[in-house]
Coordinates of C-alpha atoms (C1' of nucleotides) in Angstrom, one line a residue:
Chain C
M1 CA -2.4 -15.5 3.3
A2 CA -0.9 -16.1 -0.5
L3 CA -1.4 -18.9 -2.8
K4 CA 0.5 -21.8 -2.6
I5 CA 0.6 -24.5 -4.7
Y6 CA 2.4 -27.7 -5.2
N7 CA 5.6 -27.7 -7.6
S8 CA 6.1 -31.2 -9.3
L9 CA 10.0 -30.0 -10.0
T10 CA 10.8 -29.1 -6.3
R11 CA 8.2 -31.8 -4.7
Q12 CA 6.6 -29.4 -2.3
K13 CA 4.3 -26.5 -2.1
E14 CA 5.4 -23.0 -3.0
V15 CA 4.3 -19.5 -2.4
F16 CA 3.6 -18.6 -5.8
E17 CA 5.1 -15.5 -7.0
P18 CA 4.7 -14.4 -10.6
L19 CA 7.9 -13.2 -12.5
N20 CA 5.8 -10.3 -14.0
A21 CA 2.9 -9.6 -11.7
P22 CA 0.2 -9.1 -12.1
Y23 CA 0.6 -10.9 -15.9
V24 CA 1.0 -14.6 -15.6
G25 CA 1.4 -17.3 -17.9
M26 CA 0.1 -20.2 -17.7
Y27 CA 0.9 -23.0 -20.5
V28 CA -1.4 -26.5 -20.1
C29 CA -1.5 -29.7 -22.5
G30 CA -4.1 -29.4 -24.1
P31 CA -5.7 -32.6 -26.1
T32 CA -4.8 -34.5 -29.2
V33 CA -7.7 -34.5 -31.3
S34 CA -8.3 -38.3 -32.8
G35 CA -11.4 -39.5 -30.8
E36 CA -13.6 -38.3 -28.5
S37 CA -12.5 -37.1 -25.0
H38 CA -13.5 -39.1 -22.4
L39 CA -14.0 -38.5 -18.5
G40 CA -10.1 -38.5 -17.8
H41 CA -9.8 -35.6 -20.2
A42 CA -11.7 -33.5 -18.1
R43 CA -9.7 -33.5 -14.9
P44 CA -7.2 -31.2 -16.0
F45 CA -8.7 -28.9 -18.0
I46 CA -11.4 -28.5 -15.0
T47 CA -8.5 -28.3 -12.7
F48 CA -6.4 -25.6 -15.0
D49 CA -9.9 -23.3 -15.2
V50 CA -10.4 -23.3 -11.8
L51 CA -6.9 -22.3 -11.5
Y52 CA -7.1 -19.9 -14.2
R53 CA -10.4 -18.9 -12.3
Y54 CA -8.9 -18.0 -8.7
L55 CA -5.7 -16.8 -10.5
L56 CA -8.1 -14.0 -12.2
H57 CA -9.7 -13.7 -9.2
L58 CA -7.2 -12.5 -7.1
G59 CA -6.7 -10.0 -9.9
Y60 CA -3.6 -11.5 -12.2
K61 CA -4.0 -10.6 -15.7
V62 CA -3.8 -14.3 -17.1
R63 CA -2.4 -15.8 -20.3
Y64 CA -3.9 -19.0 -20.3
V65 CA -2.1 -21.2 -23.4
R66 CA -3.9 -24.6 -23.9
N67 CA -2.6 -26.5 -27.2
I68 CA -4.5 -28.4 -29.5
T69 CA -2.2 -31.1 -31.0
D70 CA -3.3 -32.3 -34.0
A71 CA 0.0 -33.1 -35.8
G72 CA 2.1 -36.1 -35.5
H73 CA 0.6 -39.9 -36.3
F74 CA -2.3 -40.6 -35.7
E75 CA -5.6 -42.6 -37.2
E76 CA -9.1 -42.5 -36.3
E77 CA -9.6 -44.1 -32.8
G78 CA -10.6 -47.4 -33.1
K79 CA -9.9 -47.7 -36.6
A80 CA -6.0 -47.3 -36.2
A81 CA -5.3 -51.3 -35.2
E82 CA -7.5 -52.1 -38.1
D83 CA -3.7 -52.5 -40.6
K84 CA -1.5 -50.5 -41.9
I85 CA -4.0 -49.3 -44.9
T86 CA -2.1 -47.7 -47.6
S87 CA -2.5 -44.1 -48.5
K88 CA -5.2 -44.8 -50.7
A89 CA -7.7 -47.0 -48.7
I90 CA -6.7 -43.6 -45.7
L91 CA -8.0 -41.4 -48.3
E92 CA -10.7 -43.3 -49.1
K93 CA -11.5 -43.3 -45.4
L94 CA -11.0 -39.7 -44.0
E95 CA -9.2 -36.7 -44.7
P96 CA -7.1 -36.0 -41.4
M97 CA -8.2 -32.5 -41.2
E98 CA -11.6 -34.1 -41.4
L99 CA -10.9 -35.8 -38.5
V100 CA -9.0 -33.7 -36.6
Q101 CA -11.6 -31.1 -37.4
K102 CA -14.4 -33.8 -35.9
Y103 CA -12.5 -34.1 -32.6
T104 CA -11.7 -30.7 -32.6
H105 CA -15.6 -29.4 -32.2
L106 CA -16.6 -32.7 -29.9
Y107 CA -13.9 -30.7 -27.5
H108 CA -15.0 -27.4 -27.7
W109 CA -18.4 -28.3 -27.2
A110 CA -17.6 -30.8 -23.9
M111 CA -15.6 -27.7 -22.7
D112 CA -18.2 -25.6 -22.9
Q113 CA -20.7 -28.0 -21.3
F114 CA -18.1 -28.4 -18.5
N115 CA -18.5 -24.2 -18.3
N116 CA -14.8 -24.2 -18.8
L117 CA -13.5 -20.8 -19.4
P118 CA -12.3 -20.7 -22.9
P119 CA -8.4 -20.2 -22.5
S120 CA -6.4 -17.3 -24.0
I121 CA -4.9 -19.1 -27.1
E122 CA -5.9 -21.9 -28.4
P123 CA -3.2 -22.5 -30.7
T124 CA -2.7 -25.9 -33.2
A125 CA 0.6 -28.4 -33.9
T126 CA -0.1 -27.8 -37.1
G127 CA -0.3 -24.1 -37.3
H128 CA 3.0 -23.6 -36.4
I129 CA 5.3 -25.9 -38.3
I130 CA 7.6 -23.4 -38.6
E131 CA 8.3 -22.6 -35.5
Q132 CA 8.8 -25.8 -34.7
I133 CA 11.4 -25.7 -37.6
E134 CA 12.8 -22.9 -36.0
M135 CA 13.1 -24.6 -32.7
I136 CA 15.0 -28.1 -34.4
K137 CA 17.3 -25.7 -36.1
K138 CA 18.3 -23.7 -33.5
I139 CA 19.1 -27.4 -31.1
M140 CA 21.3 -29.0 -34.0
T141 CA 23.3 -25.3 -34.2
D142 CA 23.9 -25.8 -30.7
G143 CA 24.8 -29.1 -31.1
F144 CA 22.5 -31.2 -29.1
A145 CA 20.4 -32.6 -32.1
Y146 CA 21.6 -34.8 -34.8
E147 CA 20.3 -35.9 -38.2
A148 CA 19.9 -39.5 -39.2
N149 CA 18.0 -40.6 -42.3
G150 CA 16.0 -37.3 -43.2
S151 CA 14.6 -37.7 -38.9
V152 CA 16.8 -35.8 -36.1
Y153 CA 16.8 -36.7 -33.0
F154 CA 17.7 -35.0 -29.7
D155 CA 21.2 -36.4 -28.0
V156 CA 19.7 -36.5 -24.8
I157 CA 23.5 -38.1 -23.2
K158 CA 25.0 -35.1 -24.1
Y159 CA 22.2 -32.5 -23.0
N160 CA 22.7 -34.4 -19.4
E161 CA 26.4 -34.3 -19.3
V162 CA 26.6 -30.5 -19.8
Y163 CA 23.1 -29.6 -18.0
S164 CA 24.3 -32.0 -14.7
K165 CA 27.0 -29.6 -14.2
K166 CA 24.6 -26.9 -14.2
N167 CA 22.1 -28.8 -11.6
Q168 CA 19.8 -29.2 -15.1
P169 CA 20.0 -33.0 -15.6
Y170 CA 18.0 -35.0 -18.0
G171 CA 15.1 -36.3 -15.7
I172 CA 15.0 -33.6 -13.4
L173 CA 11.4 -33.5 -13.3
S174 CA 10.6 -36.8 -13.1
G175 CA 13.7 -37.9 -10.6
R176 CA 14.6 -40.4 -12.8
N177 CA 18.9 -40.6 -13.4
L178 CA 20.0 -41.7 -17.0
E179 CA 21.7 -44.5 -16.3
D180 CA 18.7 -46.3 -15.3
Q181 CA 17.1 -44.9 -18.6
L182 CA 19.4 -46.9 -20.6
D183 CA 19.2 -49.5 -18.5
T184 CA 15.1 -50.1 -19.2
T185 CA 14.2 -48.1 -22.6
R186 CA 12.2 -50.7 -24.8
E187 CA 13.2 -51.6 -28.2
L188 CA 12.1 -49.3 -30.6
D189 CA 11.3 -49.0 -34.6
N190 CA 14.9 -47.6 -35.9
Q191 CA 16.3 -47.4 -33.0
D192 CA 19.6 -48.0 -34.7
E193 CA 19.7 -44.5 -35.8
K194 CA 19.8 -43.1 -33.0
K195 CA 22.8 -42.7 -30.8
N196 CA 21.4 -43.6 -28.3
K197 CA 18.6 -45.1 -27.2
V198 CA 17.1 -42.4 -24.5
D199 CA 16.9 -40.2 -27.3
F200 CA 13.9 -39.0 -28.4
A201 CA 12.7 -37.3 -32.2
L202 CA 12.2 -33.9 -32.8
W203 CA 11.6 -34.6 -36.9
K204 CA 10.4 -37.6 -38.3
K205 CA 10.7 -39.0 -41.7
A206 CA 7.3 -39.5 -43.3
P207 CA 7.0 -42.9 -44.2
V208 CA 5.5 -42.6 -48.7
E209 CA 1.9 -44.2 -47.1
H210 CA 2.1 -40.7 -44.5
I211 CA -0.4 -38.3 -45.4
M212 CA 0.4 -35.5 -42.5
R213 CA 3.9 -34.4 -43.9
W214 CA 5.5 -31.0 -44.3
Q215 CA 8.8 -29.5 -46.1
S216 CA 11.7 -29.4 -43.8
P217 CA 15.7 -29.2 -44.5
W218 CA 15.7 -32.9 -43.5
G219 CA 12.7 -33.8 -46.4
E220 CA 9.0 -34.1 -45.8
G221 CA 8.0 -35.2 -42.5
F222 CA 6.5 -34.7 -39.3
P223 CA 7.4 -32.8 -35.9
G224 CA 8.2 -35.0 -32.9
W225 CA 5.5 -35.9 -30.0
H226 CA 7.4 -33.1 -28.1
I227 CA 8.8 -30.1 -30.1
E228 CA 5.2 -28.1 -30.2
C229 CA 4.4 -27.8 -26.7
S230 CA 8.0 -26.2 -26.3
A231 CA 7.2 -24.4 -29.5
M232 CA 4.1 -22.9 -28.6
A233 CA 4.7 -21.7 -25.2
T234 CA 7.9 -19.6 -26.2
K235 CA 5.8 -18.1 -28.9
Y236 CA 3.0 -16.9 -26.9
L237 CA 4.6 -17.1 -23.3
G238 CA 8.1 -15.9 -23.5
K239 CA 11.1 -17.9 -22.4
K240 CA 10.5 -18.4 -19.5
F241 CA 6.5 -18.2 -17.9
D242 CA 4.9 -19.4 -15.0
I243 CA 3.0 -22.4 -14.6
H244 CA 3.3 -25.1 -17.0
G245 CA 0.4 -27.6 -15.9
G246 CA -0.9 -30.9 -17.4
G247 CA -2.0 -34.7 -16.4
M248 CA 0.8 -36.5 -13.8
D249 CA 1.8 -39.0 -16.7
L250 CA 2.5 -36.0 -19.0
Q251 CA 5.9 -35.7 -16.3
F252 CA 7.6 -38.5 -17.8
P253 CA 9.0 -38.4 -21.0
H254 CA 6.9 -35.2 -22.4
H255 CA 7.6 -32.3 -20.2
E256 CA 11.0 -34.2 -19.6
C257 CA 11.7 -33.3 -22.8
E258 CA 10.3 -30.2 -23.3
I259 CA 12.2 -28.6 -20.3
A260 CA 15.3 -30.3 -22.6
Q261 CA 14.5 -29.0 -25.6
S262 CA 13.3 -25.6 -24.3
T263 CA 16.6 -25.3 -22.2
V264 CA 19.0 -25.7 -24.8
C265 CA 16.9 -23.5 -27.2
N266 CA 16.5 -20.9 -24.6
H267 CA 19.1 -21.2 -22.2
E268 CA 16.8 -21.8 -19.6
M269 CA 13.6 -23.6 -17.6
P270 CA 10.9 -22.7 -19.7
A271 CA 8.1 -23.2 -16.4
R272 CA 8.8 -22.4 -13.0
Y273 CA 5.8 -24.0 -11.3
W274 CA 5.0 -27.4 -12.5
V275 CA 2.0 -28.3 -12.0
H276 CA 0.3 -31.7 -12.2
N277 CA -2.9 -33.4 -11.7
N278 CA -3.7 -37.0 -10.6
M279 CA -5.3 -39.5 -12.8
I280 CA -9.4 -40.5 -12.7
T281 CA -9.2 -43.9 -11.9
I282 CA -12.2 -46.8 -12.6
N283 CA -12.4 -49.6 -10.1
G284 CA -8.4 -48.2 -8.5
R285 CA -7.1 -48.6 -12.5
K286 CA -6.4 -45.3 -14.8
M287 CA -8.9 -44.9 -17.1
G288 CA -6.8 -44.4 -20.5
K289 CA -6.9 -45.3 -24.0
S290 CA -4.6 -48.0 -23.4
Y291 CA -6.7 -49.9 -20.6
N292 CA -9.6 -50.0 -22.6
N293 CA -11.6 -48.8 -19.8
V294 CA -12.6 -45.1 -21.1
V295 CA -15.9 -43.8 -20.3
K296 CA -16.6 -41.1 -23.0
L297 CA -18.1 -37.2 -22.1
S298 CA -20.2 -37.9 -24.6
E299 CA -21.4 -41.6 -23.0
L300 CA -21.7 -40.0 -19.6
F301 CA -24.2 -36.6 -20.6
D302 CA -26.7 -39.7 -22.1
G303 CA -26.2 -42.7 -20.2
S304 CA -25.4 -44.7 -22.6
H305 CA -22.0 -46.4 -20.7
P306 CA -22.7 -50.1 -20.0
I307 CA -21.7 -49.0 -16.3
L308 CA -23.5 -46.3 -16.1
T309 CA -28.0 -46.6 -14.9
Q310 CA -28.2 -43.2 -16.0
A311 CA -27.6 -40.0 -17.9
Y312 CA -25.1 -37.4 -15.8
S313 CA -25.2 -34.1 -16.2
P314 CA -21.9 -31.4 -17.1
M315 CA -22.1 -30.0 -13.7
T316 CA -21.8 -33.5 -11.7
V317 CA -19.1 -34.3 -13.4
R318 CA -18.1 -31.4 -12.9
F319 CA -18.5 -31.4 -8.9
F320 CA -17.8 -34.6 -9.3
I321 CA -14.3 -33.7 -9.6
L322 CA -14.4 -30.7 -7.5
Q323 CA -15.5 -32.9 -4.4
S324 CA -11.5 -34.0 -4.8
Q325 CA -7.7 -31.8 -4.1
Y326 CA -6.7 -32.4 -8.2
R327 CA -3.4 -34.1 -6.5
G328 CA -4.8 -37.5 -5.1
T329 CA -6.6 -40.3 -7.8
L330 CA -10.4 -40.4 -7.8
D331 CA -12.2 -43.3 -8.5
F332 CA -15.0 -43.3 -10.3
S333 CA -18.1 -45.7 -10.3
N334 CA -21.8 -45.0 -11.2
E335 CA -22.1 -44.6 -7.4
A336 CA -19.7 -42.0 -7.1
L337 CA -21.7 -39.8 -9.6
Q338 CA -24.8 -40.5 -8.3
A339 CA -23.8 -39.1 -4.6
S340 CA -22.1 -36.4 -6.7
E341 CA -25.9 -36.2 -8.1
K342 CA -27.9 -36.0 -4.9
A343 CA -25.3 -33.7 -3.3
L344 CA -24.9 -31.2 -5.8
R345 CA -28.6 -30.9 -6.0
R346 CA -28.8 -29.9 -2.2
L347 CA -26.5 -27.4 -2.8
M348 CA -27.7 -25.5 -5.5
D349 CA -31.2 -25.8 -4.1
A350 CA -29.9 -23.9 -0.8
Y351 CA -28.2 -21.9 -2.6
E352 CA -30.2 -20.5 -5.2
W353 CA -32.7 -19.8 -2.3
L354 CA -30.8 -17.8 -0.7
K355 CA -29.3 -15.9 -3.8
A356 CA -33.1 -14.8 -4.1
Q357 CA -33.6 -13.5 -0.5
S358 CA -32.6 -9.9 0.3
F359 CA -31.0 -8.6 3.6
T360 CA -31.0 -5.7 5.5
S361 CA -27.9 -5.1 7.3
E362 CA -29.7 -3.6 10.4
K363 CA -30.3 -6.5 12.0
K364 CA -28.5 -7.6 14.5
S365 CA -28.1 -11.6 15.2
T366 CA -29.2 -13.2 18.6
D367 CA -27.5 -16.2 17.6
T368 CA -23.9 -14.7 18.2
S369 CA -21.5 -18.2 18.1
L370 CA -24.3 -19.1 15.2
D371 CA -23.6 -15.8 13.5
Q372 CA -20.2 -15.9 14.2
Q373 CA -19.7 -19.7 12.8
L374 CA -21.3 -18.7 9.4
K375 CA -18.4 -15.7 9.2
T376 CA -15.3 -19.4 9.8
W377 CA -17.2 -20.6 7.0
V378 CA -16.8 -18.2 5.0
N379 CA -13.7 -16.6 6.2
E380 CA -12.0 -20.3 5.4
L381 CA -13.2 -20.9 1.7
P382 CA -10.2 -18.7 0.2
E383 CA -7.4 -20.4 2.7
F384 CA -8.4 -23.7 1.0
M385 CA -8.2 -22.0 -2.2
E386 CA -4.5 -21.1 -1.5
D387 CA -3.4 -24.2 0.1
D388 CA -3.1 -26.0 -3.6
L389 CA -6.3 -25.8 -5.0
N390 CA -8.5 -27.9 -2.2
T391 CA -11.3 -28.0 -3.4
A392 CA -12.7 -30.8 -1.9
K393 CA -12.5 -28.4 1.3
V394 CA -14.0 -25.6 0.2
V395 CA -17.3 -27.7 -1.1
A396 CA -16.9 -29.1 2.4
N397 CA -17.8 -25.5 4.0
L398 CA -20.7 -24.6 1.6
F399 CA -22.1 -27.6 2.5
E400 CA -21.7 -27.4 6.5
M401 CA -23.8 -24.2 5.5
V402 CA -26.3 -25.8 3.4
P403 CA -28.6 -27.1 6.8
V404 CA -28.3 -23.4 8.3
I405 CA -29.3 -21.9 4.8
N406 CA -32.5 -24.6 4.9
S407 CA -33.0 -24.4 8.6
L408 CA -33.8 -20.3 7.9
K409 CA -36.0 -20.8 5.0
D410 CA -37.9 -23.2 6.9
K411 CA -37.9 -21.5 9.4
H412 CA -36.1 -23.5 12.1
I413 CA -34.4 -20.9 13.4
S414 CA -35.5 -17.4 13.6
A415 CA -35.2 -14.6 10.7
D416 CA -33.0 -12.6 13.1
A417 CA -30.8 -15.3 14.4
V418 CA -27.9 -14.7 12.0
S419 CA -27.3 -10.6 11.4
G420 CA -28.3 -9.5 8.4
A421 CA -24.5 -8.6 7.5
T422 CA -23.9 -12.3 7.9
W423 CA -26.5 -13.5 5.6
Q424 CA -25.4 -10.7 3.1
L425 CA -22.1 -11.5 3.5
V426 CA -22.9 -15.5 3.1
K427 CA -24.5 -14.9 0.0
A428 CA -21.1 -12.7 -2.0
Q429 CA -19.4 -15.5 -1.0
L430 CA -21.3 -18.3 -2.0
T431 CA -22.0 -17.0 -5.2
L432 CA -18.2 -16.2 -5.3
F433 CA -16.9 -19.4 -4.6
I434 CA -19.9 -21.3 -6.6
E435 CA -20.0 -19.8 -9.6
Q436 CA -16.8 -17.8 -10.0
V437 CA -14.3 -20.0 -8.1
L438 CA -15.7 -23.3 -9.1
G439 CA -17.3 -22.5 -12.2
I440 CA -20.5 -24.5 -10.8
K441 CA -23.3 -22.6 -13.1
V442 CA -27.0 -23.5 -12.4
E443 CA -28.7 -25.9 -14.0
S444 CA -32.2 -25.5 -14.8
G445 CA -34.1 -28.1 -16.2
A446 CA -36.5 -25.5 -18.1
N447 CA -36.7 -21.8 -18.7
K448 CA -39.4 -22.1 -20.6
K449 CA -42.4 -19.7 -20.1
Q450 CA -44.2 -21.8 -21.2
L451 CA -43.8 -24.8 -19.3
N452 CA -43.6 -22.9 -16.4
G453 CA -47.2 -21.9 -16.5
V454 CA -48.3 -25.0 -17.2
I455 CA -46.8 -26.9 -14.3
H456 CA -48.0 -23.5 -12.5
L457 CA -51.6 -24.1 -14.0
L458 CA -51.2 -27.9 -12.6
I459 CA -49.7 -27.1 -8.6
D460 CA -53.1 -25.0 -8.9
I461 CA -55.9 -28.1 -10.1
R462 CA -53.4 -29.9 -7.2
K463 CA -54.0 -27.5 -4.4
E464 CA -57.9 -27.3 -4.6
A465 CA -57.9 -30.8 -4.8
K466 CA -56.4 -31.4 -1.4
A467 CA -58.4 -28.7 -0.3
K468 CA -61.2 -30.7 -1.4
K469 CA -59.4 -34.0 0.1
D470 CA -59.8 -35.6 -3.0
F471 CA -55.9 -37.1 -2.2
A472 CA -56.3 -39.1 -5.4
T473 CA -56.3 -36.7 -7.8
S474 CA -53.6 -34.4 -6.0
D475 CA -51.3 -37.8 -6.0
K476 CA -51.9 -38.5 -9.8
I477 CA -50.5 -35.3 -10.2
R478 CA -47.6 -35.1 -8.2
N479 CA -46.3 -39.3 -8.7
Q480 CA -47.2 -37.9 -12.9
L481 CA -45.1 -35.0 -12.9
L482 CA -42.4 -37.2 -10.8
E483 CA -41.7 -39.7 -13.5
M484 CA -41.5 -37.1 -15.9
G485 CA -38.4 -35.7 -13.4
I486 CA -40.0 -32.7 -12.3
Q487 CA -40.8 -32.7 -8.3
I488 CA -43.3 -30.7 -6.3
K489 CA -42.4 -29.7 -2.8
D490 CA -45.0 -28.9 -0.4
E491 CA -43.3 -26.1 1.9
K492 CA -43.5 -25.0 5.4
D493 CA -45.4 -21.9 4.6
G494 CA -48.1 -23.8 2.2
E495 CA -46.7 -23.0 -0.7
V496 CA -45.6 -25.5 -3.3
S497 CA -42.4 -25.6 -5.5
F498 CA -40.8 -27.9 -7.8
T499 CA -37.5 -28.6 -9.0
F500 CA -36.8 -30.5 -12.3
S501 CA -34.0 -33.6 -12.3
Chain H
rG1 C1' 13.6 -55.1 -12.7
rG2 C1' 14.1 -50.0 -12.1
rU3 C1' 11.4 -45.3 -10.3
rC4 C1' 7.8 -42.8 -7.6
rG5 C1' 2.8 -42.7 -4.7
rG6 C1' -1.0 -45.2 -2.1
rG7 C1' -3.8 -48.5 1.4
rU8 C1' -9.8 -44.0 5.8
rG9 C1' -16.2 -46.7 8.1
rG10 C1' -21.2 -49.5 3.0
rC11 C1' -19.5 -46.3 -1.5
rC12 C1' -16.9 -41.3 -2.9
rG13 C1' -13.3 -38.1 -0.7
rA14 C1' -10.8 -34.4 3.4
rG15 C1' -7.4 -34.3 7.2
rU16 C1' -3.7 -32.9 11.6
rG17 C1' 0.5 -36.2 17.0
rG18 C1' -4.0 -35.1 21.3
rC19 C1' -10.4 -31.6 20.5
rU20 C1' -11.5 -37.7 15.3
rA21 C1' -14.4 -33.1 7.5
rG22 C1' -17.7 -33.3 3.4
rG23 C1' -20.9 -36.0 0.4
rC24 C1' -24.0 -40.7 -0.5
rA25 C1' -26.0 -44.6 1.7
rG26 C1' -28.5 -46.8 6.1
rA27 C1' -31.4 -46.1 11.3
rG28 C1' -34.3 -42.9 14.4
rC29 C1' -38.0 -38.6 15.7
rU30 C1' -39.9 -34.2 13.7
rC31 C1' -42.5 -31.8 9.9
rU32 C1' -46.9 -33.7 6.0
rG33 C1' -53.6 -36.5 4.2
rC34 C1' -50.0 -39.3 2.8
rA35 C1' -45.0 -38.7 0.5
rA36 C1' -41.0 -35.8 -1.1
rA37 C1' -38.2 -32.1 0.8
rA38 C1' -35.9 -30.0 4.6
rG39 C1' -34.2 -29.9 9.9
rC40 C1' -32.6 -32.9 14.2
rU41 C1' -30.1 -37.4 16.3
rU42 C1' -27.6 -41.5 15.4
rC43 C1' -24.0 -46.3 13.2
rC44 C1' -20.1 -47.6 10.9
rA45 C1' -13.1 -45.9 10.4
rC46 C1' -8.2 -44.8 10.0
rA47 C1' -4.3 -52.5 5.7
rG48 C1' -1.0 -55.5 9.5
rC49 C1' 2.5 -55.5 12.8
rG50 C1' 6.3 -53.6 15.9
rG51 C1' 8.6 -49.1 17.9
rU52 C1' 9.1 -43.3 19.7
rU53 C1' 5.8 -41.0 23.1
rC54 C1' 1.6 -38.7 28.5
rG55 C1' -1.1 -39.3 23.6
rA56 C1' -0.5 -41.8 16.7
rA57 C1' -4.9 -43.0 11.3
rU58 C1' -1.1 -38.8 11.4
rC59 C1' 6.4 -40.3 13.4
rC60 C1' 9.7 -44.5 12.0
rG61 C1' 11.0 -49.6 10.4
rC62 C1' 8.9 -54.0 8.9
rU63 C1' 5.1 -57.3 6.4
rC64 C1' 0.7 -57.8 3.2
rU65 C1' -1.9 -55.2 -0.6
rC66 C1' -3.0 -51.9 -4.5
rG67 C1' -1.4 -48.6 -8.6
rA68 C1' 1.6 -44.9 -11.3
rC69 C1' 5.3 -44.0 -14.3
rC70 C1' 9.7 -46.3 -17.3
rU71 C1' 6.0 -46.9 -24.7
rC72 C1' 1.7 -42.8 -27.2
rC73 C1' -1.5 -41.6 -23.0
rA74 C1' -4.6 -36.2 -19.2

RNA sequence: GGUCGGGUGGCCGAGUGGCUAGGCAGAGCUCUGCAAAAGCUUCCACAGCGGUUCGAAUCCGCUCUCGACCUCCA
């Protein structure tokens, strides 16, 4: 079976074939570091992390480029709306790069918490102003952009005329036609500078109060909204690369504009597979800045947001996201996260126990249908992944195996019901899919030697109390530990284990 | 208004023309000093109305309804 992925460009699932196997180039639109990341941002980064991981698992050599947008005109979140502050006031408040630095650090911290692998290259927009200017110059030379009053605009109408004939009209990705656009585009500032209202800025002249500004052939200014991705993708992945990813809300206009710019410059469609993740919703509505309904990642991790009744660990959030397929919306609520938290703990408890067991392959199975069933569940895992990354089904199969593992543990099934070879296979595949592919790591509440020693001491004291039928003491130990988030479990064999919540 | 995508059980979420994922919550049982955990069993479903079909939650039509994009947005 081959990896199939849904291509927004063709609107169907397609078999993934790299342009230059075994190399794969993948570009994913990264964050704008003008504010703290929220749950909605987490979805693409986790989704494409899983795609990256799976491609690596398949043996591809992947160059994963994910940019950081640190240029443009932005002010610190929440403060932007206050007023149009003068340059002096801005200077007194915050240096733009100070802001960029702050939120870049926070973003990296969150990505690390999620156990996302770092991209191969993480270019910044401000680090590629020269490349962007060069690209704009090229587009102008070819006659698809024009200067107006110190700004440069892309000539969408002309592009559409020329490239419609080459079967690549403007709107090809998002399925829009230009006539509709002409009717509906709203009025923007400096609209009169543009030849047509559908034209978009490649370079913007900087007003006096604008702090982020660079020299260009057209005066001091800053790059337009879409050119950075075209410039950086071209620089690091070439004129044509394999995968371009991002959130669905970037499909138009961002990715559409990228296609137009890159196509004019490089004479071909930049990416072969366009992959878009759907939105996270809250009460059925997209989580987004403009809706004022975001839950920031830090609020999620410390439980400080009013709709949350508790803190949720990064792995719980990751698991919550992976329980759905990336192309559907995912509705967020405290209740849904609570469900994920419990589910993840059950899965990981079973998995960690299994991981600690060793099996010998000589043992034959006495329950061949169960043995076969386990093999089937395990063998389906790659099939589900290869069907457009259906992590929901992968997770479902993992849970099918949990009762079997727990039954082995609690001796509800005999030790040789399943053959040693099958257990070895299950163990290996679970490790592969849980840790390598889904990127879920074991979150142990505490690895401190001393703490573990103290807990074992309490467990011993409790055992002695129980032996003397001093249940008041044994319950006190159990209950008070539970209050601290340490749960004691009396196992079937008389042993006592504990977990951290 | 234009374009597009949804409506699955208390909640989150897969899915295929017939054998009706998975998780959480609920109920019962087993185990247990009591719990917890675990196991077993179980309840609850495909927005509505027509149509196609031997058979549709799955295909078609209509209605209602929610949302996304069209503007910075993951």
